[in-house]
Amino acid sequence: MAEFTMELNDEQKEVRDWLHGFAADVIRPAAAEWDEREETPWPVIQEAAKVGIYSLDFYAQQYFDPTGLGIPMAMEELFWGDAGIALSIVGTGLAAVGVLANGTEEQIGTWIPQMYGDANDVKVAAFCSSEPDAGSDVASMRTRAVYDEAKDEWVLNGTKTWATNGGIANVHVVVAVVDPDLGSKGHASFIVPPNTPGLSQGQKFKKHGIRASHTAEVVLDNVRVPGSCLLGGKGKLDERLARAKASGGERVRNAAMATFEASRPAVGAMAVGTARAAYEVALDYAMTREQFGRPIIDNQGVAFQLADMRTSIDAARLLVWRASWMAVNGKPFTAAEGSMSKLFASETAKKVTGQAIQILGGNGYTREYPVERMHRDAAIYTIFEGTSEIQRLVIARTISGMSIR
């Protein structure tokens, strides 16, 4: 087990600097254009694939870093570049984590490479969990998966929403209800292979922020997938459902929750990257902008805001890195440390980007400066993969042992 440390080793520093260079030289110059276009930045994703950032090998190396710091370090640097483009680059990772967390070795080896493609033929993947009437309330999920034993196929019907890369993905990972009597305990995850009949893109959303990332509904109309596309296999599912029925009111870990638990510190790292970017713009502006014959940072009202911004960012990073280290080293989240990291980092990003606009004044409110875009982007962190309210609920339940509602 690796010891927890805040000091990156030489290899990690080299990777960090490489990612920072890509973010500065490739992502940032393209950020405003793709934000305005509200389209998937395929050329940037392809550039990331060419240099090895958008690849299974790169994410596997970071995912299996024994210190746990590989993924949060990578997320922070890419999202420092631009949140919308970075999410287009890393969005496939949520589907990949879903397969890693719940799939067999054969499923991992078969499907994750197809999620990325290669530098000459880039692909993306989508993780589909939320529904129009079931976001945070996963027990209300209506998408059904029914097993056709005669054909060894699962038949999926329903509508998913808020799916990153939904409809344009090569591979979709879909969470569905297999036993409605068990509520959230009766869920399972399925691979929907490329070009499967019955899967289509519904509404594409025009969003407040992260506009370069494709977000859409996914409609499943009698979608048939082979039995081998049930993540973990039917034997494992049957055992889990039997335990759930026997346990009564006891909590049983389901596939969607396993994916979200694994990804929350990574989302926190994304928020840290956006917050740090806005802070750096505001600091530079405050050092160079003069009013009444002196730099505006010479005023306590501005200087103290920057001090608070930097303190919050560093505290958020500490929580993210701790949770990431714990997850990789098998330490249980006895105080919901994963949710803590996501909650604090996402709230920090919203606050810091707002403070950055305030420091820049009227300039900060225009699109001539990037903090306006960063503030719009930051709003998503307190919403997706568990709202701040849900994170507080998870933390409160964990520290109290009570079924708080």
XYZ file of N, CA and C in Angstrom, residues 66-164:
297
model
N -0.552 3.571 -7.990
C -0.757 3.120 -6.602
C -0.914 4.253 -5.600
N -0.487 5.463 -5.950
C -0.666 6.593 -5.037
C -2.075 7.151 -5.104
N -2.815 6.810 -6.166
C -4.161 7.330 -6.342
C -4.211 8.718 -6.943
N -3.050 9.329 -7.193
C -3.025 10.718 -7.626
C -3.008 10.898 -9.142
N -2.870 9.818 -9.883
C -2.781 9.931 -11.338
C -4.016 10.554 -11.966
N -5.199 10.025 -11.651
C -6.440 10.537 -12.237
C -6.739 11.964 -11.787
N -6.726 12.280 -10.481
C -7.028 13.668 -10.101
C -6.031 14.676 -10.657
N -4.775 14.297 -10.759
C -3.778 15.191 -11.338
C -4.102 15.456 -12.810
N -4.451 14.396 -13.550
C -4.775 14.551 -14.971
C -6.038 15.385 -15.155
N -7.067 15.109 -14.344
C -8.315 15.871 -14.462
C -8.088 17.350 -14.185
N -7.335 17.654 -13.159
C -7.107 19.063 -12.813
C -6.436 19.812 -13.953
N -5.415 19.221 -14.559
C -4.688 19.919 -15.619
C -5.547 20.109 -16.865
N -6.278 19.070 -17.267
C -7.106 19.184 -18.468
C -8.237 20.184 -18.276
N -8.861 20.155 -17.111
C -9.972 21.071 -16.865
C -9.491 22.483 -16.557
N -8.240 22.620 -16.179
C -7.614 23.944 -16.117
C -7.610 24.557 -17.511
N -7.459 23.713 -18.533
C -7.476 24.197 -19.916
C -8.847 24.705 -20.312
N -9.864 23.872 -20.194
C -11.260 24.259 -20.463
C -12.139 23.085 -20.087
N -13.213 23.371 -19.354
C -14.064 22.299 -18.846
C -14.843 21.594 -19.948
N -15.386 22.358 -20.911
C -16.194 21.743 -21.959
C -15.383 20.802 -22.833
N -14.236 21.287 -23.308
C -13.388 20.440 -24.153
C -12.832 19.271 -23.346
N -12.404 19.542 -22.115
C -11.848 18.466 -21.287
C -12.871 17.376 -21.039
N -14.138 17.760 -20.821
C -15.166 16.745 -20.599
C -15.390 15.911 -21.854
N -15.233 16.527 -23.026
C -15.317 15.755 -24.267
C -14.178 14.747 -24.362
N -13.024 15.117 -23.809
C -11.865 14.222 -23.844
C -11.985 13.104 -22.808
N -12.512 13.420 -21.634
C -12.532 12.423 -20.555
C -13.902 11.782 -20.349
N -14.940 12.264 -21.060
C -16.294 11.764 -20.835
C -16.434 10.272 -21.027
N -15.643 9.712 -21.932
C -15.672 8.268 -22.154
C -15.270 7.518 -20.890
N -14.480 8.164 -20.053
C -13.966 7.515 -18.855
C -15.040 7.032 -17.904
N -16.186 7.726 -17.819
C -17.240 7.282 -16.906
C -17.805 5.937 -17.344
N -17.999 5.765 -18.645
C -18.459 4.474 -19.148
C -17.392 3.396 -18.910
N -16.133 3.777 -19.111
C -15.041 2.828 -18.897
C -14.965 2.405 -17.435
N -15.140 3.366 -16.522
C -15.139 3.037 -15.093
C -16.309 2.120 -14.760
N -17.458 2.352 -15.413
C -18.606 1.485 -15.193
C -18.302 0.039 -15.540
N -17.561 -0.162 -16.615
C -17.182 -1.519 -17.015
C -16.103 -2.071 -16.083
N -15.114 -1.236 -15.735
C -14.054 -1.678 -14.824
C -14.616 -2.069 -13.466
N -15.601 -1.301 -12.977
C -16.141 -1.545 -11.638
C -17.055 -2.760 -11.579
N -17.693 -3.108 -12.694
C -18.737 -4.134 -12.654
C -18.537 -5.289 -13.631
N -17.634 -5.126 -14.617
C -17.511 -6.122 -15.675
C -16.540 -7.241 -15.361
N -16.624 -8.299 -16.171
C -15.662 -9.397 -16.089
C -14.390 -9.001 -16.840
N -13.342 -9.772 -16.668
C -12.089 -9.494 -17.384
C -12.305 -9.528 -18.894
N -13.112 -10.474 -19.350
C -13.392 -10.573 -20.787
C -14.137 -9.345 -21.280
N -15.118 -8.873 -20.513
C -15.870 -7.683 -20.899
C -14.978 -6.445 -20.914
N -14.107 -6.336 -19.933
C -13.176 -5.199 -19.884
C -12.279 -5.201 -21.113
N -11.735 -6.378 -21.443
C -10.828 -6.474 -22.583
C -11.509 -6.295 -23.925
N -12.802 -6.638 -23.987
C -13.538 -6.542 -25.248
C -14.042 -5.136 -25.513
N -14.629 -4.499 -24.499
C -15.398 -3.285 -24.751
C -14.650 -1.974 -24.514
N -13.774 -1.936 -23.553
C -13.111 -0.649 -23.292
C -12.262 -0.183 -24.476
N -11.516 -1.054 -25.160
C -10.789 -0.568 -26.348
C -11.715 0.007 -27.414
N -12.931 -0.558 -27.548
C -13.874 -0.051 -28.552
C -14.461 1.307 -28.155
N -14.354 1.663 -26.895
C -14.838 2.967 -26.448
C -13.954 4.101 -26.950
N -12.665 3.823 -27.142
C -11.709 4.864 -27.513
C -11.339 4.867 -28.992
N -11.358 3.706 -29.615
C -10.870 3.639 -30.994
C -9.373 3.882 -31.016
N -8.895 4.588 -32.060
C -7.469 4.927 -32.131
C -7.319 6.313 -32.742
N -6.084 6.756 -32.892
C -5.822 8.125 -33.355
C -6.379 8.384 -34.749
N -6.494 7.336 -35.560
C -7.006 7.501 -36.918
C -8.528 7.339 -37.002
N -9.115 6.767 -35.974
C -10.561 6.540 -35.968
C -11.064 6.672 -34.529
N -11.174 7.911 -34.055
C -11.521 8.186 -32.665
C -12.980 7.816 -32.391
N -13.216 7.144 -31.252
C -14.555 6.800 -30.806
C -14.774 7.390 -29.415
N -16.062 7.464 -29.009
C -16.392 7.869 -27.647
C -17.413 6.894 -27.089
N -17.602 6.934 -25.762
C -18.578 6.068 -25.098
C -19.459 6.911 -24.198
N -20.600 6.343 -23.796
C -21.563 7.058 -22.959
C -22.025 6.163 -21.821
N -22.155 6.757 -20.622
C -22.732 6.074 -19.475
C -24.125 6.647 -19.266
N -25.142 5.793 -19.306
C -26.533 6.250 -19.296
C -27.241 5.742 -18.047
N -27.440 6.647 -17.098
C -28.101 6.281 -15.855
C -29.336 7.143 -15.595
N -29.168 8.482 -15.615
C -30.279 9.393 -15.287
C -31.434 9.252 -16.270
N -32.638 9.522 -15.763
C -33.839 9.496 -16.582
C -34.653 10.765 -16.334
N -35.607 11.080 -17.207
C -36.405 12.291 -17.015
C -37.057 12.385 -15.635
N -37.452 11.246 -15.072
C -38.091 11.250 -13.748
C -37.246 10.556 -12.690
N -35.976 10.301 -12.990
C -35.111 9.596 -12.034
C -33.677 10.076 -12.205
N -33.345 11.138 -11.494
C -31.970 11.627 -11.488
C -31.314 11.163 -10.206
N -31.382 12.008 -9.162
C -30.859 11.612 -7.858
C -31.660 10.457 -7.266
N -32.942 10.378 -7.590
C -33.811 9.324 -7.073
C -33.708 8.097 -7.971
N -32.627 7.336 -7.792
C -32.388 6.187 -8.676
C -33.435 5.093 -8.489
N -34.104 5.095 -7.357
C -35.130 4.075 -7.124
C -36.330 4.249 -8.046
N -36.455 5.446 -8.649
C -37.577 5.711 -9.550
C -37.266 5.368 -11.005
N -36.141 4.762 -11.249
C -35.750 4.420 -12.618
C -36.790 3.516 -13.281
N -37.097 3.823 -14.553
C -38.129 3.080 -15.269
C -37.595 2.244 -16.438
N -36.411 2.513 -16.907
C -35.859 1.717 -18.010
C -35.770 0.264 -17.566
N -36.374 -0.618 -18.354
C -36.455 -2.024 -17.986
C -35.573 -2.877 -18.879
N -35.034 -3.909 -18.274
C -34.290 -4.932 -19.004
C -34.926 -6.278 -18.670
N -35.444 -6.954 -19.700
C -36.136 -8.230 -19.510
C -35.330 -9.317 -20.213
N -35.117 -10.406 -19.517
C -34.297 -11.485 -20.066
C -35.129 -12.422 -20.923
N -34.691 -12.604 -22.168
C -35.308 -13.575 -23.085
C -34.453 -14.832 -23.035
N -34.866 -15.771 -22.187
C -34.047 -16.954 -21.931
C -33.858 -17.797 -23.185
N -34.872 -17.879 -24.030
C -34.797 -18.719 -25.230
C -33.679 -18.259 -26.164
N -33.466 -16.945 -26.236
C -32.447 -16.402 -27.136
C -31.195 -15.943 -26.393
N -31.187 -16.063 -25.069
C -30.097 -15.536 -24.246
C -29.814 -14.081 -24.624
N -30.893 -13.276 -24.588
C -30.785 -11.858 -24.882
C -31.542 -11.042 -23.823
N -31.081 -9.819 -23.612
C -31.785 -8.871 -22.762
C -32.463 -7.834 -23.654
N -33.704 -7.512 -23.321
C -34.465 -6.542 -24.102
C -34.632 -5.278 -23.263
N -34.106 -4.155 -23.757
C -34.094 -2.892 -23.017
C -35.095 -1.906 -23.610
N -35.880 -1.271 -22.732
C -36.820 -0.246 -23.146
C -36.814 0.902 -22.130
N -36.776 2.133 -22.638
C -36.803 3.286 -21.751
C -36.109 4.475 -22.377
N -36.054 5.557 -21.621
C -35.381 6.777 -22.080
C -34.408 7.257 -21.019
N -33.169 7.480 -21.425
C -32.140 8.035 -20.551
C -31.927 9.505 -20.908
N -31.484 10.274 -19.937
C -31.251 11.695 -20.191
C -29.931 12.133 -19.573
N -29.492 13.333 -19.941
C -28.231 13.918 -19.446
C -27.037 13.007 -19.707
N -27.062 12.283 -20.802
C -25.975 11.349 -21.109
C -24.871 12.060 -21.886
N -23.686 12.168 -21.285
C -22.528 12.694 -21.999
C -22.187 11.741 -23.140
